[in-house]
């Protein structure tokens, strides 16, 4: 019997140094030529200081798009050069009392 190799169903790309003035819509619009399978996008929020951070997380569905995009180190939106971070992410939940 052949053994199945489990693969993740979604792939995560973290965008660094994204200006907080840049809307999520503008980011998705800039990426739509490269990543058509975006299923989620969100901006990291600093709850302690009550402010938006300059990091954005994108979750994509298509492994082939992800692999092509992974070859890049950055991309440009307008005059902003956005750095990309690809990592092995761990999923979980956090809580505090």
PDB file of N, CA and C in Angstrom:
ATOM      1  N   UNK A   1       0.842  -1.172   0.000  1.00  0.00           N
ATOM      2  CA  UNK A   1       0.000   0.000   0.000  1.00  0.00           C
ATOM      3  C   UNK A   1       0.895   1.246   0.000  1.00  0.00           C
ATOM      4  N   UNK A   2       0.614   2.158  -0.908  1.00  0.00           N
ATOM      5  CA  UNK A   2       1.405   3.390  -1.007  1.00  0.00           C
ATOM      6  C   UNK A   2       1.063   4.328   0.148  1.00  0.00           C
ATOM      7  N   UNK A   3       2.069   5.013   0.628  1.00  0.00           N
ATOM      8  CA  UNK A   3       1.874   5.941   1.739  1.00  0.00           C
ATOM      9  C   UNK A   3       1.626   7.346   1.194  1.00  0.00           C
ATOM     10  N   UNK A   4       0.596   8.000   1.687  1.00  0.00           N
ATOM     11  CA  UNK A   4       0.269   9.361   1.247  1.00  0.00           C
ATOM     12  C   UNK A   4       1.077  10.367   2.039  1.00  0.00           C
ATOM     13  N   UNK A   5       1.575  11.356   1.332  1.00  0.00           N
ATOM     14  CA  UNK A   5       2.298  12.444   1.976  1.00  0.00           C
ATOM     15  C   UNK A   5       1.324  13.606   2.136  1.00  0.00           C
ATOM     16  N   UNK A   6       1.120  14.013   3.362  1.00  0.00           N
ATOM     17  CA  UNK A   6       0.193  15.102   3.621  1.00  0.00           C
ATOM     18  C   UNK A   6       0.857  16.436   3.307  1.00  0.00           C
ATOM     19  N   UNK A   7       0.140  17.300   2.614  1.00  0.00           N
ATOM     20  CA  UNK A   7       0.629  18.628   2.275  1.00  0.00           C
ATOM     21  C   UNK A   7      -0.309  19.658   2.872  1.00  0.00           C
ATOM     22  N   UNK A   8       0.204  20.820   3.216  1.00  0.00           N
ATOM     23  CA  UNK A   8      -0.696  21.851   3.739  1.00  0.00           C
ATOM     24  C   UNK A   8      -1.706  22.281   2.675  1.00  0.00           C
ATOM     25  N   UNK A   9      -2.878  22.684   3.125  1.00  0.00           N
ATOM     26  CA  UNK A   9      -3.920  23.107   2.204  1.00  0.00           C
ATOM     27  C   UNK A   9      -3.810  24.577   1.851  1.00  0.00           C
ATOM     28  N   UNK A  10      -3.016  25.308   2.600  1.00  0.00           N
ATOM     29  CA  UNK A  10      -2.810  26.718   2.300  1.00  0.00           C
ATOM     30  C   UNK A  10      -1.365  27.088   2.628  1.00  0.00           C
ATOM     31  N   UNK A  11      -0.918  28.184   2.047  1.00  0.00           N
ATOM     32  CA  UNK A  11       0.472  28.592   2.162  1.00  0.00           C
ATOM     33  C   UNK A  11       0.535  30.060   2.570  1.00  0.00           C
ATOM     34  N   UNK A  12       1.470  30.380   3.451  1.00  0.00           N
ATOM     35  CA  UNK A  12       1.514  31.703   4.068  1.00  0.00           C
ATOM     36  C   UNK A  12       2.705  32.509   3.565  1.00  0.00           C
ATOM     37  N   UNK A  13       2.427  33.760   3.219  1.00  0.00           N
ATOM     38  CA  UNK A  13       3.457  34.718   2.838  1.00  0.00           C
ATOM     39  C   UNK A  13       3.325  35.903   3.782  1.00  0.00           C
ATOM     40  N   UNK A  14       4.418  36.317   4.395  1.00  0.00           N
ATOM     41  CA  UNK A  14       4.391  37.482   5.272  1.00  0.00           C
ATOM     42  C   UNK A  14       5.077  38.641   4.555  1.00  0.00           C
ATOM     43  N   UNK A  15       4.389  39.769   4.493  1.00  0.00           N
ATOM     44  CA  UNK A  15       4.930  40.977   3.873  1.00  0.00           C
ATOM     45  C   UNK A  15       5.454  41.882   4.973  1.00  0.00           C
ATOM     46  N   UNK A  16       6.683  42.356   4.816  1.00  0.00           N
ATOM     47  CA  UNK A  16       7.327  43.184   5.832  1.00  0.00           C
ATOM     48  C   UNK A  16       7.467  44.614   5.335  1.00  0.00           C
ATOM     49  N   UNK A  17       7.490  45.534   6.277  1.00  0.00           N
ATOM     50  CA  UNK A  17       7.692  46.956   5.984  1.00  0.00           C
ATOM     51  C   UNK A  17       6.627  47.519   5.039  1.00  0.00           C
ATOM     52  N   UNK A  18       5.386  47.122   5.278  1.00  0.00           N
ATOM     53  CA  UNK A  18       4.257  47.630   4.496  1.00  0.00           C
ATOM     54  C   UNK A  18       3.758  48.900   5.177  1.00  0.00           C
ATOM     55  N   UNK A  19       3.739  50.028   4.476  1.00  0.00           N
ATOM     56  CA  UNK A  19       3.247  51.258   5.106  1.00  0.00           C
ATOM     57  C   UNK A  19       1.821  51.079   5.625  1.00  0.00           C
ATOM     58  N   UNK A  20       1.543  51.580   6.823  1.00  0.00           N
ATOM     59  CA  UNK A  20       0.216  51.403   7.412  1.00  0.00           C
ATOM     60  C   UNK A  20      -0.861  52.154   6.628  1.00  0.00           C
ATOM     61  N   UNK A  21      -0.459  53.134   5.839  1.00  0.00           N
ATOM     62  CA  UNK A  21      -1.434  53.869   5.018  1.00  0.00           C
ATOM     63  C   UNK A  21      -1.913  53.043   3.830  1.00  0.00           C
ATOM     64  N   UNK A  22      -1.168  52.026   3.464  1.00  0.00           N
ATOM     65  CA  UNK A  22      -1.506  51.194   2.317  1.00  0.00           C
ATOM     66  C   UNK A  22      -2.629  50.237   2.705  1.00  0.00           C
ATOM     67  N   UNK A  23      -3.746  50.316   2.006  1.00  0.00           N
ATOM     68  CA  UNK A  23      -4.898  49.477   2.361  1.00  0.00           C
ATOM     69  C   UNK A  23      -4.703  48.039   1.873  1.00  0.00           C
ATOM     70  N   UNK A  24      -5.420  47.131   2.502  1.00  0.00           N
ATOM     71  CA  UNK A  24      -5.366  45.730   2.096  1.00  0.00           C
ATOM     72  C   UNK A  24      -5.866  45.561   0.670  1.00  0.00           C
ATOM     73  N   UNK A  25      -6.845  46.359   0.285  1.00  0.00           N
ATOM     74  CA  UNK A  25      -7.352  46.322  -1.095  1.00  0.00           C
ATOM     75  C   UNK A  25      -6.233  46.639  -2.077  1.00  0.00           C
ATOM     76  N   UNK A  26      -5.445  47.681  -1.800  1.00  0.00           N
ATOM     77  CA  UNK A  26      -4.348  48.057  -2.700  1.00  0.00           C
ATOM     78  C   UNK A  26      -3.291  46.963  -2.788  1.00  0.00           C
ATOM     79  N   UNK A  27      -3.044  46.270  -1.675  1.00  0.00           N
ATOM     80  CA  UNK A  27      -2.075  45.180  -1.673  1.00  0.00           C
ATOM     81  C   UNK A  27      -2.569  44.030  -2.538  1.00  0.00           C
ATOM     82  N   UNK A  28      -3.820  43.622  -2.347  1.00  0.00           N
ATOM     83  CA  UNK A  28      -4.389  42.536  -3.156  1.00  0.00           C
ATOM     84  C   UNK A  28      -4.414  42.932  -4.621  1.00  0.00           C
ATOM     85  N   UNK A  29      -4.778  44.163  -4.914  1.00  0.00           N
ATOM     86  CA  UNK A  29      -4.813  44.646  -6.287  1.00  0.00           C
ATOM     87  C   UNK A  29      -3.430  44.568  -6.935  1.00  0.00           C
ATOM     88  N   UNK A  30      -2.384  44.907  -6.191  1.00  0.00           N
ATOM     89  CA  UNK A  30      -1.022  44.852  -6.714  1.00  0.00           C
ATOM     90  C   UNK A  30      -0.544  43.418  -6.931  1.00  0.00           C
ATOM     91  N   UNK A  31      -1.077  42.480  -6.143  1.00  0.00           N
ATOM     92  CA  UNK A  31      -0.646  41.081  -6.228  1.00  0.00           C
ATOM     93  C   UNK A  31      -1.478  40.228  -7.169  1.00  0.00           C
ATOM     94  N   UNK A  32      -2.592  40.761  -7.673  1.00  0.00           N
ATOM     95  CA  UNK A  32      -3.527  39.908  -8.405  1.00  0.00           C
ATOM     96  C   UNK A  32      -2.926  39.278  -9.664  1.00  0.00           C
ATOM     97  N   UNK A  33      -1.872  39.859 -10.220  1.00  0.00           N
ATOM     98  CA  UNK A  33      -1.212  39.246 -11.362  1.00  0.00           C
ATOM     99  C   UNK A  33      -0.361  38.051 -10.969  1.00  0.00           C
ATOM    100  N   UNK A  34       0.156  38.057  -9.738  1.00  0.00           N
ATOM    101  CA  UNK A  34       1.039  36.986  -9.263  1.00  0.00           C
ATOM    102  C   UNK A  34       0.307  35.933  -8.438  1.00  0.00           C
ATOM    103  N   UNK A  35      -0.626  36.361  -7.621  1.00  0.00           N
ATOM    104  CA  UNK A  35      -1.332  35.449  -6.723  1.00  0.00           C
ATOM    105  C   UNK A  35      -2.837  35.570  -6.947  1.00  0.00           C
ATOM    106  N   UNK A  36      -3.369  34.652  -7.701  1.00  0.00           N
ATOM    107  CA  UNK A  36      -4.812  34.663  -7.982  1.00  0.00           C
ATOM    108  C   UNK A  36      -5.596  33.851  -6.962  1.00  0.00           C
ATOM    109  N   UNK A  37      -4.878  33.069  -6.145  1.00  0.00           N
ATOM    110  CA  UNK A  37      -5.563  32.157  -5.220  1.00  0.00           C
ATOM    111  C   UNK A  37      -5.501  32.654  -3.773  1.00  0.00           C
ATOM    112  N   UNK A  38      -5.473  33.975  -3.577  1.00  0.00           N
ATOM    113  CA  UNK A  38      -5.463  34.525  -2.219  1.00  0.00           C
ATOM    114  C   UNK A  38      -6.799  34.210  -1.559  1.00  0.00           C
ATOM    115  N   UNK A  39      -6.732  33.571  -0.388  1.00  0.00           N
ATOM    116  CA  UNK A  39      -7.978  33.276   0.323  1.00  0.00           C
ATOM    117  C   UNK A  39      -8.134  34.133   1.573  1.00  0.00           C
ATOM    118  N   UNK A  40      -7.034  34.764   2.006  1.00  0.00           N
ATOM    119  CA  UNK A  40      -7.126  35.598   3.198  1.00  0.00           C
ATOM    120  C   UNK A  40      -5.965  36.580   3.219  1.00  0.00           C
ATOM    121  N   UNK A  41      -6.236  37.758   3.781  1.00  0.00           N
ATOM    122  CA  UNK A  41      -5.204  38.759   3.974  1.00  0.00           C
ATOM    123  C   UNK A  41      -5.553  39.517   5.251  1.00  0.00           C
ATOM    124  N   UNK A  42      -4.557  39.770   6.066  1.00  0.00           N
ATOM    125  CA  UNK A  42      -4.795  40.572   7.256  1.00  0.00           C
ATOM    126  C   UNK A  42      -3.523  41.279   7.684  1.00  0.00           C
ATOM    127  N   UNK A  43      -3.705  42.373   8.387  1.00  0.00           N
ATOM    128  CA  UNK A  43      -2.594  43.168   8.907  1.00  0.00           C
ATOM    129  C   UNK A  43      -2.403  42.822  10.373  1.00  0.00           C
ATOM    130  N   UNK A  44      -1.153  42.671  10.790  1.00  0.00           N
ATOM    131  CA  UNK A  44      -0.834  42.409  12.190  1.00  0.00           C
ATOM    132  C   UNK A  44      -1.188  43.663  12.998  1.00  0.00           C
ATOM    133  N   UNK A  45      -1.767  43.469  14.164  1.00  0.00           N
ATOM    134  CA  UNK A  45      -2.180  44.585  15.008  1.00  0.00           C
ATOM    135  C   UNK A  45      -1.519  44.444  16.374  1.00  0.00           C
ATOM    136  N   UNK A  46      -0.971  45.535  16.865  1.00  0.00           N
ATOM    137  CA  UNK A  46      -0.340  45.587  18.189  1.00  0.00           C
ATOM    138  C   UNK A  46      -1.409  46.012  19.193  1.00  0.00           C
ATOM    139  N   UNK A  47      -1.967  45.033  19.912  1.00  0.00           N
ATOM    140  CA  UNK A  47      -3.055  45.322  20.838  1.00  0.00           C
ATOM    141  C   UNK A  47      -2.589  46.073  22.080  1.00  0.00           C
ATOM    142  N   UNK A  48      -1.356  45.887  22.457  1.00  0.00           N
ATOM    143  CA  UNK A  48      -0.844  46.577  23.642  1.00  0.00           C
ATOM    144  C   UNK A  48      -0.753  48.077  23.390  1.00  0.00           C
ATOM    145  N   UNK A  49      -0.210  48.453  22.223  1.00  0.00           N
ATOM    146  CA  UNK A  49      -0.058  49.877  21.890  1.00  0.00           C
ATOM    147  C   UNK A  49      -1.215  50.413  21.049  1.00  0.00           C
ATOM    148  N   UNK A  50      -2.176  49.567  20.740  1.00  0.00           N
ATOM    149  CA  UNK A  50      -3.370  49.959  19.975  1.00  0.00           C
ATOM    150  C   UNK A  50      -3.014  50.632  18.654  1.00  0.00           C
ATOM    151  N   UNK A  51      -2.206  49.909  17.855  1.00  0.00           N
ATOM    152  CA  UNK A  51      -1.852  50.455  16.547  1.00  0.00           C
ATOM    153  C   UNK A  51      -1.617  49.337  15.536  1.00  0.00           C
ATOM    154  N   UNK A  52      -1.824  49.687  14.274  1.00  0.00           N
ATOM    155  CA  UNK A  52      -1.567  48.733  13.203  1.00  0.00           C
ATOM    156  C   UNK A  52      -0.059  48.616  12.992  1.00  0.00           C
ATOM    157  N   UNK A  53       0.394  47.431  12.678  1.00  0.00           N
ATOM    158  CA  UNK A  53       1.813  47.198  12.424  1.00  0.00           C
ATOM    159  C   UNK A  53       2.090  47.241  10.923  1.00  0.00           C
ATOM    160  N   UNK A  54       3.351  47.225  10.578  1.00  0.00           N
ATOM    161  CA  UNK A  54       3.727  47.282   9.168  1.00  0.00           C
ATOM    162  C   UNK A  54       3.966  45.889   8.586  1.00  0.00           C
ATOM    163  N   UNK A  55       3.307  44.880   9.136  1.00  0.00           N
ATOM    164  CA  UNK A  55       3.405  43.516   8.633  1.00  0.00           C
ATOM    165  C   UNK A  55       2.018  43.038   8.206  1.00  0.00           C
ATOM    166  N   UNK A  56       1.976  42.383   7.048  1.00  0.00           N
ATOM    167  CA  UNK A  56       0.727  41.861   6.500  1.00  0.00           C
ATOM    168  C   UNK A  56       0.938  40.385   6.187  1.00  0.00           C
ATOM    169  N   UNK A  57      -0.070  39.575   6.443  1.00  0.00           N
ATOM    170  CA  UNK A  57      -0.009  38.140   6.170  1.00  0.00           C
ATOM    171  C   UNK A  57      -1.018  37.814   5.077  1.00  0.00           C
ATOM    172  N   UNK A  58      -0.556  37.036   4.107  1.00  0.00           N
ATOM    173  CA  UNK A  58      -1.421  36.596   3.018  1.00  0.00           C
ATOM    174  C   UNK A  58      -1.427  35.073   3.007  1.00  0.00           C
ATOM    175  N   UNK A  59      -2.597  34.495   2.858  1.00  0.00           N
ATOM    176  CA  UNK A  59      -2.732  33.051   2.757  1.00  0.00           C
ATOM    177  C   UNK A  59      -3.230  32.730   1.353  1.00  0.00           C
ATOM    178  N   UNK A  60      -2.490  31.863   0.663  1.00  0.00           N
ATOM    179  CA  UNK A  60      -2.843  31.470  -0.703  1.00  0.00           C
ATOM    180  C   UNK A  60      -3.140  29.978  -0.751  1.00  0.00           C
ATOM    181  N   UNK A  61      -3.871  29.586  -1.759  1.00  0.00           N
ATOM    182  CA  UNK A  61      -4.342  28.205  -1.875  1.00  0.00           C
ATOM    183  C   UNK A  61      -3.518  27.378  -2.860  1.00  0.00           C
ATOM    184  N   UNK A  62      -2.974  28.001  -3.896  1.00  0.00           N
ATOM    185  CA  UNK A  62      -2.338  27.283  -4.992  1.00  0.00           C
ATOM    186  C   UNK A  62      -0.839  27.104  -4.740  1.00  0.00           C
ATOM    187  N   UNK A  63      -0.391  25.862  -4.661  1.00  0.00           N
ATOM    188  CA  UNK A  63       1.012  25.585  -4.366  1.00  0.00           C
ATOM    189  C   UNK A  63       1.934  26.054  -5.501  1.00  0.00           C
ATOM    190  N   UNK A  64       1.470  26.001  -6.739  1.00  0.00           N
ATOM    191  CA  UNK A  64       2.304  26.412  -7.867  1.00  0.00           C
ATOM    192  C   UNK A  64       2.525  27.925  -7.857  1.00  0.00           C
ATOM    193  N   UNK A  65       1.465  28.694  -7.593  1.00  0.00           N
ATOM    194  CA  UNK A  65       1.620  30.146  -7.444  1.00  0.00           C
ATOM    195  C   UNK A  65       2.559  30.468  -6.286  1.00  0.00           C
ATOM    196  N   UNK A  66       2.366  29.762  -5.187  1.00  0.00           N
ATOM    197  CA  UNK A  66       3.200  29.985  -4.003  1.00  0.00           C
ATOM    198  C   UNK A  66       4.671  29.722  -4.312  1.00  0.00           C
ATOM    199  N   UNK A  67       4.974  28.634  -4.986  1.00  0.00           N
ATOM    200  CA  UNK A  67       6.364  28.304  -5.315  1.00  0.00           C
ATOM    201  C   UNK A  67       6.978  29.340  -6.248  1.00  0.00           C
ATOM    202  N   UNK A  68       6.214  29.805  -7.240  1.00  0.00           N
ATOM    203  CA  UNK A  68       6.720  30.858  -8.134  1.00  0.00           C
ATOM    204  C   UNK A  68       6.972  32.147  -7.362  1.00  0.00           C
ATOM    205  N   UNK A  69       6.041  32.508  -6.506  1.00  0.00           N
ATOM    206  CA  UNK A  69       6.157  33.741  -5.731  1.00  0.00           C
ATOM    207  C   UNK A  69       7.303  33.643  -4.730  1.00  0.00           C
ATOM    208  N   UNK A  70       7.564  32.460  -4.254  1.00  0.00           N
ATOM    209  CA  UNK A  70       8.605  32.237  -3.254  1.00  0.00           C
ATOM    210  C   UNK A  70      10.005  32.542  -3.793  1.00  0.00           C
ATOM    211  N   UNK A  71      10.174  32.493  -5.093  1.00  0.00           N
ATOM    212  CA  UNK A  71      11.461  32.786  -5.713  1.00  0.00           C
ATOM    213  C   UNK A  71      11.826  34.263  -5.604  1.00  0.00           C
ATOM    214  N   UNK A  72      10.868  35.090  -5.277  1.00  0.00           N
ATOM    215  CA  UNK A  72      11.104  36.531  -5.165  1.00  0.00           C
ATOM    216  C   UNK A  72      11.481  36.896  -3.735  1.00  0.00           C
ATOM    217  N   UNK A  73      12.220  37.979  -3.579  1.00  0.00           N
ATOM    218  CA  UNK A  73      12.586  38.482  -2.260  1.00  0.00           C
ATOM    219  C   UNK A  73      11.729  39.690  -1.874  1.00  0.00           C
ATOM    220  N   UNK A  74      11.185  40.369  -2.883  1.00  0.00           N
ATOM    221  CA  UNK A  74      10.394  41.574  -2.643  1.00  0.00           C
ATOM    222  C   UNK A  74       9.514  41.857  -3.854  1.00  0.00           C
ATOM    223  N   UNK A  75       8.612  42.800  -3.705  1.00  0.00           N
ATOM    224  CA  UNK A  75       7.852  43.349  -4.824  1.00  0.00           C
ATOM    225  C   UNK A  75       7.566  44.807  -4.509  1.00  0.00           C
ATOM    226  N   UNK A  76       7.114  45.545  -5.504  1.00  0.00           N
ATOM    227  CA  UNK A  76       6.944  46.985  -5.362  1.00  0.00           C
ATOM    228  C   UNK A  76       5.479  47.354  -5.553  1.00  0.00           C
ATOM    229  N   UNK A  77       4.971  48.196  -4.636  1.00  0.00           N
ATOM    230  CA  UNK A  77       3.646  48.805  -4.780  1.00  0.00           C
ATOM    231  C   UNK A  77       3.886  50.306  -4.789  1.00  0.00           C
ATOM    232  N   UNK A  78       3.643  50.931  -5.926  1.00  0.00           N
ATOM    233  CA  UNK A  78       3.923  52.369  -6.048  1.00  0.00           C
ATOM    234  C   UNK A  78       5.409  52.609  -5.829  1.00  0.00           C
ATOM    235  N   UNK A  79       5.739  53.399  -4.830  1.00  0.00           N
ATOM    236  CA  UNK A  79       7.135  53.685  -4.490  1.00  0.00           C
ATOM    237  C   UNK A  79       7.634  52.833  -3.321  1.00  0.00           C
ATOM    238  N   UNK A  80       6.811  51.919  -2.853  1.00  0.00           N
ATOM    239  CA  UNK A  80       7.138  51.116  -1.671  1.00  0.00           C
ATOM    240  C   UNK A  80       7.679  49.743  -2.067  1.00  0.00           C
ATOM    241  N   UNK A  81       8.883  49.433  -1.592  1.00  0.00           N
ATOM    242  CA  UNK A  81       9.445  48.105  -1.793  1.00  0.00           C
ATOM    243  C   UNK A  81       9.065  47.249  -0.592  1.00  0.00           C
ATOM    244  N   UNK A  82       8.308  46.197  -0.849  1.00  0.00           N
ATOM    245  CA  UNK A  82       7.785  45.325   0.199  1.00  0.00           C
ATOM    246  C   UNK A  82       8.631  44.056   0.245  1.00  0.00           C
ATOM    247  N   UNK A  83       9.202  43.769   1.410  1.00  0.00           N
ATOM    248  CA  UNK A  83      10.003  42.560   1.595  1.00  0.00           C
ATOM    249  C   UNK A  83       9.083  41.373   1.867  1.00  0.00           C
ATOM    250  N   UNK A  84       9.488  40.193   1.428  1.00  0.00           N
ATOM    251  CA  UNK A  84       8.694  38.977   1.603  1.00  0.00           C
ATOM    252  C   UNK A  84       9.391  38.029   2.555  1.00  0.00           C
ATOM    253  N   UNK A  85       8.621  37.361   3.394  1.00  0.00           N
ATOM    254  CA  UNK A  85       9.161  36.374   4.317  1.00  0.00           C
ATOM    255  C   UNK A  85       8.392  35.073   4.147  1.00  0.00           C
ATOM    256  N   UNK A  86       9.125  34.016   3.858  1.00  0.00           N
ATOM    257  CA  UNK A  86       8.554  32.684   3.725  1.00  0.00           C
ATOM    258  C   UNK A  86       9.179  31.848   4.829  1.00  0.00           C
ATOM    259  N   UNK A  87       8.372  31.171   5.594  1.00  0.00           N
ATOM    260  CA  UNK A  87       8.876  30.416   6.728  1.00  0.00           C
ATOM    261  C   UNK A  87       7.977  29.206   6.949  1.00  0.00           C
ATOM    262  N   UNK A  88       8.421  28.290   7.767  1.00  0.00           N
ATOM    263  CA  UNK A  88       7.563  27.190   8.193  1.00  0.00           C
ATOM    264  C   UNK A  88       6.789  27.688   9.404  1.00  0.00           C
ATOM    265  N   UNK A  89       5.515  27.956   9.213  1.00  0.00           N
ATOM    266  CA  UNK A  89       4.705  28.579  10.248  1.00  0.00           C
ATOM    267  C   UNK A  89       4.081  27.532  11.142  1.00  0.00           C
ATOM    268  N   UNK A  90       3.929  27.888  12.388  1.00  0.00           N
ATOM    269  CA  UNK A  90       3.255  27.041  13.362  1.00  0.00           C
ATOM    270  C   UNK A  90       1.905  27.668  13.673  1.00  0.00           C
ATOM    271  N   UNK A  91       0.886  26.843  13.728  1.00  0.00           N
ATOM    272  CA  UNK A  91      -0.463  27.330  13.993  1.00  0.00           C
ATOM    273  C   UNK A  91      -0.835  27.032  15.434  1.00  0.00           C
ATOM    274  N   UNK A  92      -1.558  27.948  16.016  1.00  0.00           N
ATOM    275  CA  UNK A  92      -2.016  27.755  17.371  1.00  0.00           C
ATOM    276  C   UNK A  92      -2.870  28.938  17.798  1.00  0.00           C
ATOM    277  N   UNK A  93      -3.085  29.035  19.045  1.00  0.00           N
ATOM    278  CA  UNK A  93      -3.888  30.142  19.582  1.00  0.00           C
ATOM    279  C   UNK A  93      -3.183  30.703  20.799  1.00  0.00           C
ATOM    280  N   UNK A  94      -3.395  31.966  21.029  1.00  0.00           N
ATOM    281  CA  UNK A  94      -2.808  32.614  22.198  1.00  0.00           C
ATOM    282  C   UNK A  94      -3.930  33.171  23.050  1.00  0.00           C
ATOM    283  N   UNK A  95      -3.656  33.243  24.317  1.00  0.00           N
ATOM    284  CA  UNK A  95      -4.641  33.846  25.217  1.00  0.00           C
ATOM    285  C   UNK A  95      -3.892  34.506  26.352  1.00  0.00           C
ATOM    286  N   UNK A  96      -4.578  35.406  27.005  1.00  0.00           N
ATOM    287  CA  UNK A  96      -3.992  36.028  28.193  1.00  0.00           C
ATOM    288  C   UNK A  96      -5.089  36.271  29.196  1.00  0.00           C
ATOM    289  N   UNK A  97      -4.722  36.335  30.443  1.00  0.00           N
ATOM    290  CA  UNK A  97      -5.735  36.527  31.476  1.00  0.00           C
ATOM    291  C   UNK A  97      -6.003  37.997  31.685  1.00  0.00           C
TER     292      UNK A  97
END
